[in-house]
Short mmCIF file of C-alpha atoms in Angstrom, two decimals:
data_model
loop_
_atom_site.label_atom_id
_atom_site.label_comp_id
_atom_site.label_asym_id
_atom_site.label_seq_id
_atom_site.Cartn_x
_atom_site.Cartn_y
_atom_site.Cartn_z
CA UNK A 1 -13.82 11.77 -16.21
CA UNK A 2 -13.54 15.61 -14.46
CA UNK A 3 -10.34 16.55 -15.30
CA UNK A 4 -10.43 20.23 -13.86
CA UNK A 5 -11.84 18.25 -10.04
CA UNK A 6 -9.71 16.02 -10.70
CA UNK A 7 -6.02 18.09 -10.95
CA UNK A 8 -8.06 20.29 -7.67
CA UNK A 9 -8.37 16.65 -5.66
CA UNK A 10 -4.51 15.52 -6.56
CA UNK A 11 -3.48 18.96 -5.31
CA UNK A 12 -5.18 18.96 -2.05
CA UNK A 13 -3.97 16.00 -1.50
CA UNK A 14 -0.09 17.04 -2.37
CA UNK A 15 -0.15 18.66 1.42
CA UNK A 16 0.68 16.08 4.40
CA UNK A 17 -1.27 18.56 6.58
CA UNK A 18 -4.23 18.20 4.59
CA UNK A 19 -4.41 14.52 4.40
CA UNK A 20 -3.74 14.25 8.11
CA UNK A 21 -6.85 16.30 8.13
CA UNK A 22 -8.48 14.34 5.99
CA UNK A 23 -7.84 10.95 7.92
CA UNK A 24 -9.00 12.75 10.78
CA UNK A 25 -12.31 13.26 9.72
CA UNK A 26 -13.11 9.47 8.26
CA UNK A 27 -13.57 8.97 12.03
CA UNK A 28 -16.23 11.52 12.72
CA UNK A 29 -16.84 15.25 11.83
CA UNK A 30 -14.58 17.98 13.83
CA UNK A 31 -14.33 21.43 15.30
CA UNK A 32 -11.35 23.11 13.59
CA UNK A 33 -9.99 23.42 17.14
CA UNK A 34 -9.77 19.94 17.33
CA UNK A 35 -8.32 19.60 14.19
CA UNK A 36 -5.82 21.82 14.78
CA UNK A 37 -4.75 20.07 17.72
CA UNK A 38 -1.93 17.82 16.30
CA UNK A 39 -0.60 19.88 14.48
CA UNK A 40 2.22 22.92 15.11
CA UNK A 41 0.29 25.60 13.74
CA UNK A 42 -1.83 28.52 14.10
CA UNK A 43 -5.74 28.62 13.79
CA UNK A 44 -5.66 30.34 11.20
CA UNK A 45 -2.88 28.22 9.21
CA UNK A 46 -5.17 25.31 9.30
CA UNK A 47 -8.26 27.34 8.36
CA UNK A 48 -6.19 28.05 4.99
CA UNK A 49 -5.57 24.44 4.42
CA UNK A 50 -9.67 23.54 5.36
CA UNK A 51 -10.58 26.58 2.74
CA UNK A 52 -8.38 24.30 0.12
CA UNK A 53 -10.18 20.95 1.22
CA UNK A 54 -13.46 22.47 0.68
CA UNK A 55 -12.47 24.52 -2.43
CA UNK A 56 -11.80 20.78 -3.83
CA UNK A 57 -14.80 19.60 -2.77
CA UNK A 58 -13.50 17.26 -0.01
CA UNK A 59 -14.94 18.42 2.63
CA UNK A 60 -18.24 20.29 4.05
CA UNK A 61 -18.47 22.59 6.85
CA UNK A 62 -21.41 23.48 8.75
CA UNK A 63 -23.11 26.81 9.08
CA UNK A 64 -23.05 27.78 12.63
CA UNK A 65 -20.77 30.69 13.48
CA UNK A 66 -19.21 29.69 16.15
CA UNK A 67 -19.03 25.94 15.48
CA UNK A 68 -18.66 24.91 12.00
CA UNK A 69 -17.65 21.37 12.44
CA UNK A 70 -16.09 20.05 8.97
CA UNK A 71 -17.20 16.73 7.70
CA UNK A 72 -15.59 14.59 5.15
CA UNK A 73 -17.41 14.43 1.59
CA UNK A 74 -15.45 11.27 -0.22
CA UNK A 75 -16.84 11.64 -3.54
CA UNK A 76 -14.02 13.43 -4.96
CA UNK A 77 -11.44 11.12 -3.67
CA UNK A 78 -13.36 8.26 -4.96
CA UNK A 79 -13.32 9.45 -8.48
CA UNK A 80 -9.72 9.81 -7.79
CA UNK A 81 -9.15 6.38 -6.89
CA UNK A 82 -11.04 5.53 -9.50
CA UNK A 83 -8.57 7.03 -12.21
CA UNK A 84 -5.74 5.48 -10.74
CA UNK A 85 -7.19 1.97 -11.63
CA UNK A 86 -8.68 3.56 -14.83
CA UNK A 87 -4.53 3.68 -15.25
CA UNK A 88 -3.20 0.11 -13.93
CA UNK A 89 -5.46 -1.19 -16.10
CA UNK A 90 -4.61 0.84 -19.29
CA UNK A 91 -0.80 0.33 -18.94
CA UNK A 92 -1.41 -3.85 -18.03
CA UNK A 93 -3.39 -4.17 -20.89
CA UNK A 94 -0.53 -2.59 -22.78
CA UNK A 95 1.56 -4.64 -21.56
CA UNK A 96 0.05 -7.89 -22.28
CA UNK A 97 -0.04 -6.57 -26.36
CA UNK A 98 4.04 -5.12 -25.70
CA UNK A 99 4.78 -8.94 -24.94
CA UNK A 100 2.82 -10.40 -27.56
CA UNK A 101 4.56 -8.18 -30.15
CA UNK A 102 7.86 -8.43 -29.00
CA UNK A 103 7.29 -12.09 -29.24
CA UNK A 104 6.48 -11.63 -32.99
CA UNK A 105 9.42 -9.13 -33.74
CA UNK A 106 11.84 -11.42 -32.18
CA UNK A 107 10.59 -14.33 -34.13
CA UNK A 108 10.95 -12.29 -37.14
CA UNK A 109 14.50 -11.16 -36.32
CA UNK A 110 15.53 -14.77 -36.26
CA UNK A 111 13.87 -15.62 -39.54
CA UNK A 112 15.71 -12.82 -40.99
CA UNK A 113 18.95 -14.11 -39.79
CA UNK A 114 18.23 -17.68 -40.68
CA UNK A 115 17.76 -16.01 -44.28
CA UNK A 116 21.12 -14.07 -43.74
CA UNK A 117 22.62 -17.60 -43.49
CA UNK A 118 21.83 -18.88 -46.36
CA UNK B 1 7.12 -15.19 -22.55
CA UNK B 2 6.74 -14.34 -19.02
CA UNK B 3 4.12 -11.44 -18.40
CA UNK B 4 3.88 -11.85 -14.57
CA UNK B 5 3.89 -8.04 -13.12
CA UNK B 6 4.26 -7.29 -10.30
CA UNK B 7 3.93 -4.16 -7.74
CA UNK B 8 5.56 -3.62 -4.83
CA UNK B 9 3.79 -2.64 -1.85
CA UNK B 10 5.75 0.09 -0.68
CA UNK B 11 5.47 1.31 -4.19
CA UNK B 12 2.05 1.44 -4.25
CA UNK B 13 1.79 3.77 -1.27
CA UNK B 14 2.97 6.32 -3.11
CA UNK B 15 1.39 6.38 -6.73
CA UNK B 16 0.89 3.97 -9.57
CA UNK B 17 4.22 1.63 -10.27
CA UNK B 18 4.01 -1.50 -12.44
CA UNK B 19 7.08 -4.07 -13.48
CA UNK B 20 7.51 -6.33 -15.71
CA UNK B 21 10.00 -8.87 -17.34
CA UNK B 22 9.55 -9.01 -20.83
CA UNK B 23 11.16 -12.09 -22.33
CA UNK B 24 13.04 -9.45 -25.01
CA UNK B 25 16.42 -7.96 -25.10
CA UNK B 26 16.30 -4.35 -23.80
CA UNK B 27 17.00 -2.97 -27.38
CA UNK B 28 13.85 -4.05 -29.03
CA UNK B 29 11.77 -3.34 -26.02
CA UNK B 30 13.10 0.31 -26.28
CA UNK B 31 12.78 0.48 -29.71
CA UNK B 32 8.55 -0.51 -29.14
CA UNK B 33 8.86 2.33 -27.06
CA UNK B 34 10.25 4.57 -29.36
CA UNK B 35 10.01 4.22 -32.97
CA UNK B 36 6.21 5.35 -33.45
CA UNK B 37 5.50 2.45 -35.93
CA UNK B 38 6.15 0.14 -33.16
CA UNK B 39 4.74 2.24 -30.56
CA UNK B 40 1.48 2.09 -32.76
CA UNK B 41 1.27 -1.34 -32.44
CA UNK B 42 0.62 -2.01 -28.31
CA UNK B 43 -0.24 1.18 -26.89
CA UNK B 44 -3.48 1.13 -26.09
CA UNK B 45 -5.68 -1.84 -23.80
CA UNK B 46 -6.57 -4.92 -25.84
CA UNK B 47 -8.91 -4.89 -28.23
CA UNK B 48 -8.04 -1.10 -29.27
CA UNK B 49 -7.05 -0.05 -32.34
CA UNK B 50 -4.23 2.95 -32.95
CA UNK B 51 -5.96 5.30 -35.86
CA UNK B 52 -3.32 8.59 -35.55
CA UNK B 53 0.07 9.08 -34.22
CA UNK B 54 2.28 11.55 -34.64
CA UNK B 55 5.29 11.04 -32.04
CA UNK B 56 7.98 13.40 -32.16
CA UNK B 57 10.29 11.10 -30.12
CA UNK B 58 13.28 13.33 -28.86
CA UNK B 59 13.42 15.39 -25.67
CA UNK B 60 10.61 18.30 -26.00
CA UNK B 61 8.90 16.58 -28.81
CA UNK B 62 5.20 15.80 -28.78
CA UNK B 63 2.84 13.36 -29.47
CA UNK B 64 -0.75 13.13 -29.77
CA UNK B 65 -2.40 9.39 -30.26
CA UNK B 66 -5.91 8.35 -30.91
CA UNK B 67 -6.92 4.89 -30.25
CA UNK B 68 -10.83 3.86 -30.82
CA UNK B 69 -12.12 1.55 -28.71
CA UNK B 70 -14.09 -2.01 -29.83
CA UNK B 71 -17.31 0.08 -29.20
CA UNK B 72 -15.65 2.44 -32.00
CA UNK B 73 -14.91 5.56 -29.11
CA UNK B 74 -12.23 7.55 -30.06
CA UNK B 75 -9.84 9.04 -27.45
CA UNK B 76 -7.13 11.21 -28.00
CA UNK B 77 -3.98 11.08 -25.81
CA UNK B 78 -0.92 13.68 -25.93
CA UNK B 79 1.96 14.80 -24.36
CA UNK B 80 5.68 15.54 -24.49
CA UNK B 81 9.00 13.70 -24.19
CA UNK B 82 11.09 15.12 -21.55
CA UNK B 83 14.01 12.87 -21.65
CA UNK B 84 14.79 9.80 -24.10
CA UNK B 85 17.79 8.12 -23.28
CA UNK B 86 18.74 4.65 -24.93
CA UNK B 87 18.58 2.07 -23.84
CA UNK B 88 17.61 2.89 -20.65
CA UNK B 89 15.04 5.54 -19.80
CA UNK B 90 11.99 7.39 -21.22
CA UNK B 91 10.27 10.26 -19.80
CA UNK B 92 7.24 11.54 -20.84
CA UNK B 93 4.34 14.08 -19.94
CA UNK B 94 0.68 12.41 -20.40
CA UNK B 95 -2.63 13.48 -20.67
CA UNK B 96 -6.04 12.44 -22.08
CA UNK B 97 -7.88 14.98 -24.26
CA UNK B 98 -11.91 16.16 -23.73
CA UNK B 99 -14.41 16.54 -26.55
CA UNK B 100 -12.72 19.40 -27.46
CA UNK B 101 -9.18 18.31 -27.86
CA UNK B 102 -8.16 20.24 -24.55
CA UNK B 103 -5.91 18.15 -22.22
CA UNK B 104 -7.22 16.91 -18.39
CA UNK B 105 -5.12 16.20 -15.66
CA UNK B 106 -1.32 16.07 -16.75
CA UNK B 107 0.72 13.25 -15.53
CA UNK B 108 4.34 12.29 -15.76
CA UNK B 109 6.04 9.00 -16.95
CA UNK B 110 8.97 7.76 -16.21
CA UNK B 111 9.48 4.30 -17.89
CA UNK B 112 12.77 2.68 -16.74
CA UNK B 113 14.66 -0.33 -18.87
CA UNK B 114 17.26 -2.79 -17.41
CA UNK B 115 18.94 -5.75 -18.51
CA UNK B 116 18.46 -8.96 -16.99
CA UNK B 117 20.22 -11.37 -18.99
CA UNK B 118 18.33 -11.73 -22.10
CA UNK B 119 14.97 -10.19 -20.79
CA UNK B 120 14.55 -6.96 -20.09
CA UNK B 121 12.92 -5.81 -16.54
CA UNK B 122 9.96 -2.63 -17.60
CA UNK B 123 8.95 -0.33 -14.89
CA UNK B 124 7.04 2.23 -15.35
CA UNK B 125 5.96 5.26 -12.57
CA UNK B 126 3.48 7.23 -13.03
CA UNK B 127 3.15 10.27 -11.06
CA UNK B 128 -0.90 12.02 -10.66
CA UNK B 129 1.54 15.64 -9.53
CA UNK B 130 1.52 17.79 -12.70
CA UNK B 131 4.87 18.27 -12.33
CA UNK B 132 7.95 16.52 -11.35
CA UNK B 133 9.44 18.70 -8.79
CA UNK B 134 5.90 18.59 -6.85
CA UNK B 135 5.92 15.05 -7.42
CA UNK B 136 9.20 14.46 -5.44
CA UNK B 137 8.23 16.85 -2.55
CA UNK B 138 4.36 15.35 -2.12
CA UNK B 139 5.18 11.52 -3.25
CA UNK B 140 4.38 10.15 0.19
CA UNK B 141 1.47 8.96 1.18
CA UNK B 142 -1.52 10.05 -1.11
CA UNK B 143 -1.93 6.99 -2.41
CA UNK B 144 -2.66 5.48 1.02
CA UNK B 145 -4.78 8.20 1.94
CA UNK B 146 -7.20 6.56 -1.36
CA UNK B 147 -6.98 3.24 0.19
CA UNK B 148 -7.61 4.51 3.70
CA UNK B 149 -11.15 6.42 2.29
CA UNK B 150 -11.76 3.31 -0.27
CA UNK B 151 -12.18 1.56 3.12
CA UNK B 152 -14.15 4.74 4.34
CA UNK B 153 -15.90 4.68 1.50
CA UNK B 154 -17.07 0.75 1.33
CA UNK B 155 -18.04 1.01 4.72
CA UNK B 156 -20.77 4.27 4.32
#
């Protein structure tokens, strides 16, 4: 588990801008022209957003000067989704020993008052 | 005792929410939730054992867990109660601990209780936004985004 990569994945994915980008790219890597296209913003708006993506690791962006098309790198996001389930599955588990104890404090609280009866 | 759980797809777009009916009246199931001695008893997936607590159950009290796995790993888990309102609501800050007993990625838990009858209906949200407030404004739609490059992902 990377914490630090992890908290810098959730947070460049808090920004609907960013994962539009992101869906964007899981067809095919993209001139930030062309990313910018959908969107109601400046160049330069989205370049801030593409710095965060590939600050976090999300995506790459070639070296050319004028064209640096961007390209998706998934790893991060599937270390993400990874931790999510890491999570289902630590709170199901739980769950399944919550019921089985509840079970066993309810049978004790009618023992006791059984006892109470008497 | 019924243990079926169930998560709603809408839900699931967003971040990780699980229900459940427990087959328990909503005082006792609060009371697992609260009373560390009780608390001690579930929390953790099967086959753990709870070695330390120290739960300081009130709004802006702590905790700090460690439960060692059946391989005999330790991990520490800690955090602080936001709200605690009986019977009915429980919200806490969560995180797991490294090596060095520094915390990762903070989460927030809200765990909901509600009568139904004699059961009591359990859900529980967890937000991956380090705080609340971000949490409401960004709930939409990351969660999808995983799915959508889980797909990506199986497909490369």
């Amino acid at each position: 588990m990377l914490p630090d990569r992890l908290s810098m994945t959730f947070s460049a994915l808090a920004d609907p801008t960013r994962r539009a980008i992101l869906a964007r790219l899981v067809s095919g890597e993209s001139s930030v022209t062309e990313l910018a296209e959908p969107f109601e913003m400046s160049l330069p708006a989205v370049s801030k957003h593409l710095k965060v993506l590939e600050h976090a690791g999300l995506i790459k962006r070639g070296r050319e000067a004028q064209w640096r098309p961007c390209r998706l790198d998934a790893g991060p996001l599937k270390d993400a989704a990874e931790w999510l389930e890491h999570y289902r599955h630590f709170w199901e588990q739980s769950f399944d020993r919550l019921a089985d104890y509840l079970d066993e404090l309810q049978a004790k609280e009618e023992k006791d008052g059984h006892e109470d009866e008497h | 005792m019924d243990t079926r759980t169930s998560i709603d797809a809408d839900q699931r777009e967003r971040e990780l929410v699980i229900t459940r009916i427990f087959d328990a009246p909503r005082h006792l199931v609060f009371q697992a939730w609260t009373e560390p001695d009780r608390v001690a008893r579930w929390w953790g997936p099967q086959g753990f054992v709870t070695t330390y607590w120290d739960m300081d159950i009130r709004p802006g009290g702590t905790f700090r867990v460690c439960m060692r796995s059946p391989e005999g790993a330790e991990h520490w888990k800690q955090g602080i109660y936001r709200e605690v309102v009986e019977p009915e609501r429980l919200v806490f800050t969560f995180a797991w601990e490294d090596g060095e007993g520094k915390p990762g990625h903070q989460t927030v838990v809200t765990v909901t209780f509600a009568e139904h009858g004699d059961k009591t209906e359990l859900t529980l949200h967890q937000a991956v936004f380090e705080t609340v407030e971000r949490c409401e404004d960004h709930r939409r739609g990351w969660t999808s985004t995983l799915q959508r490059f889980a797909e990506y992902l199986a497909s490369h």
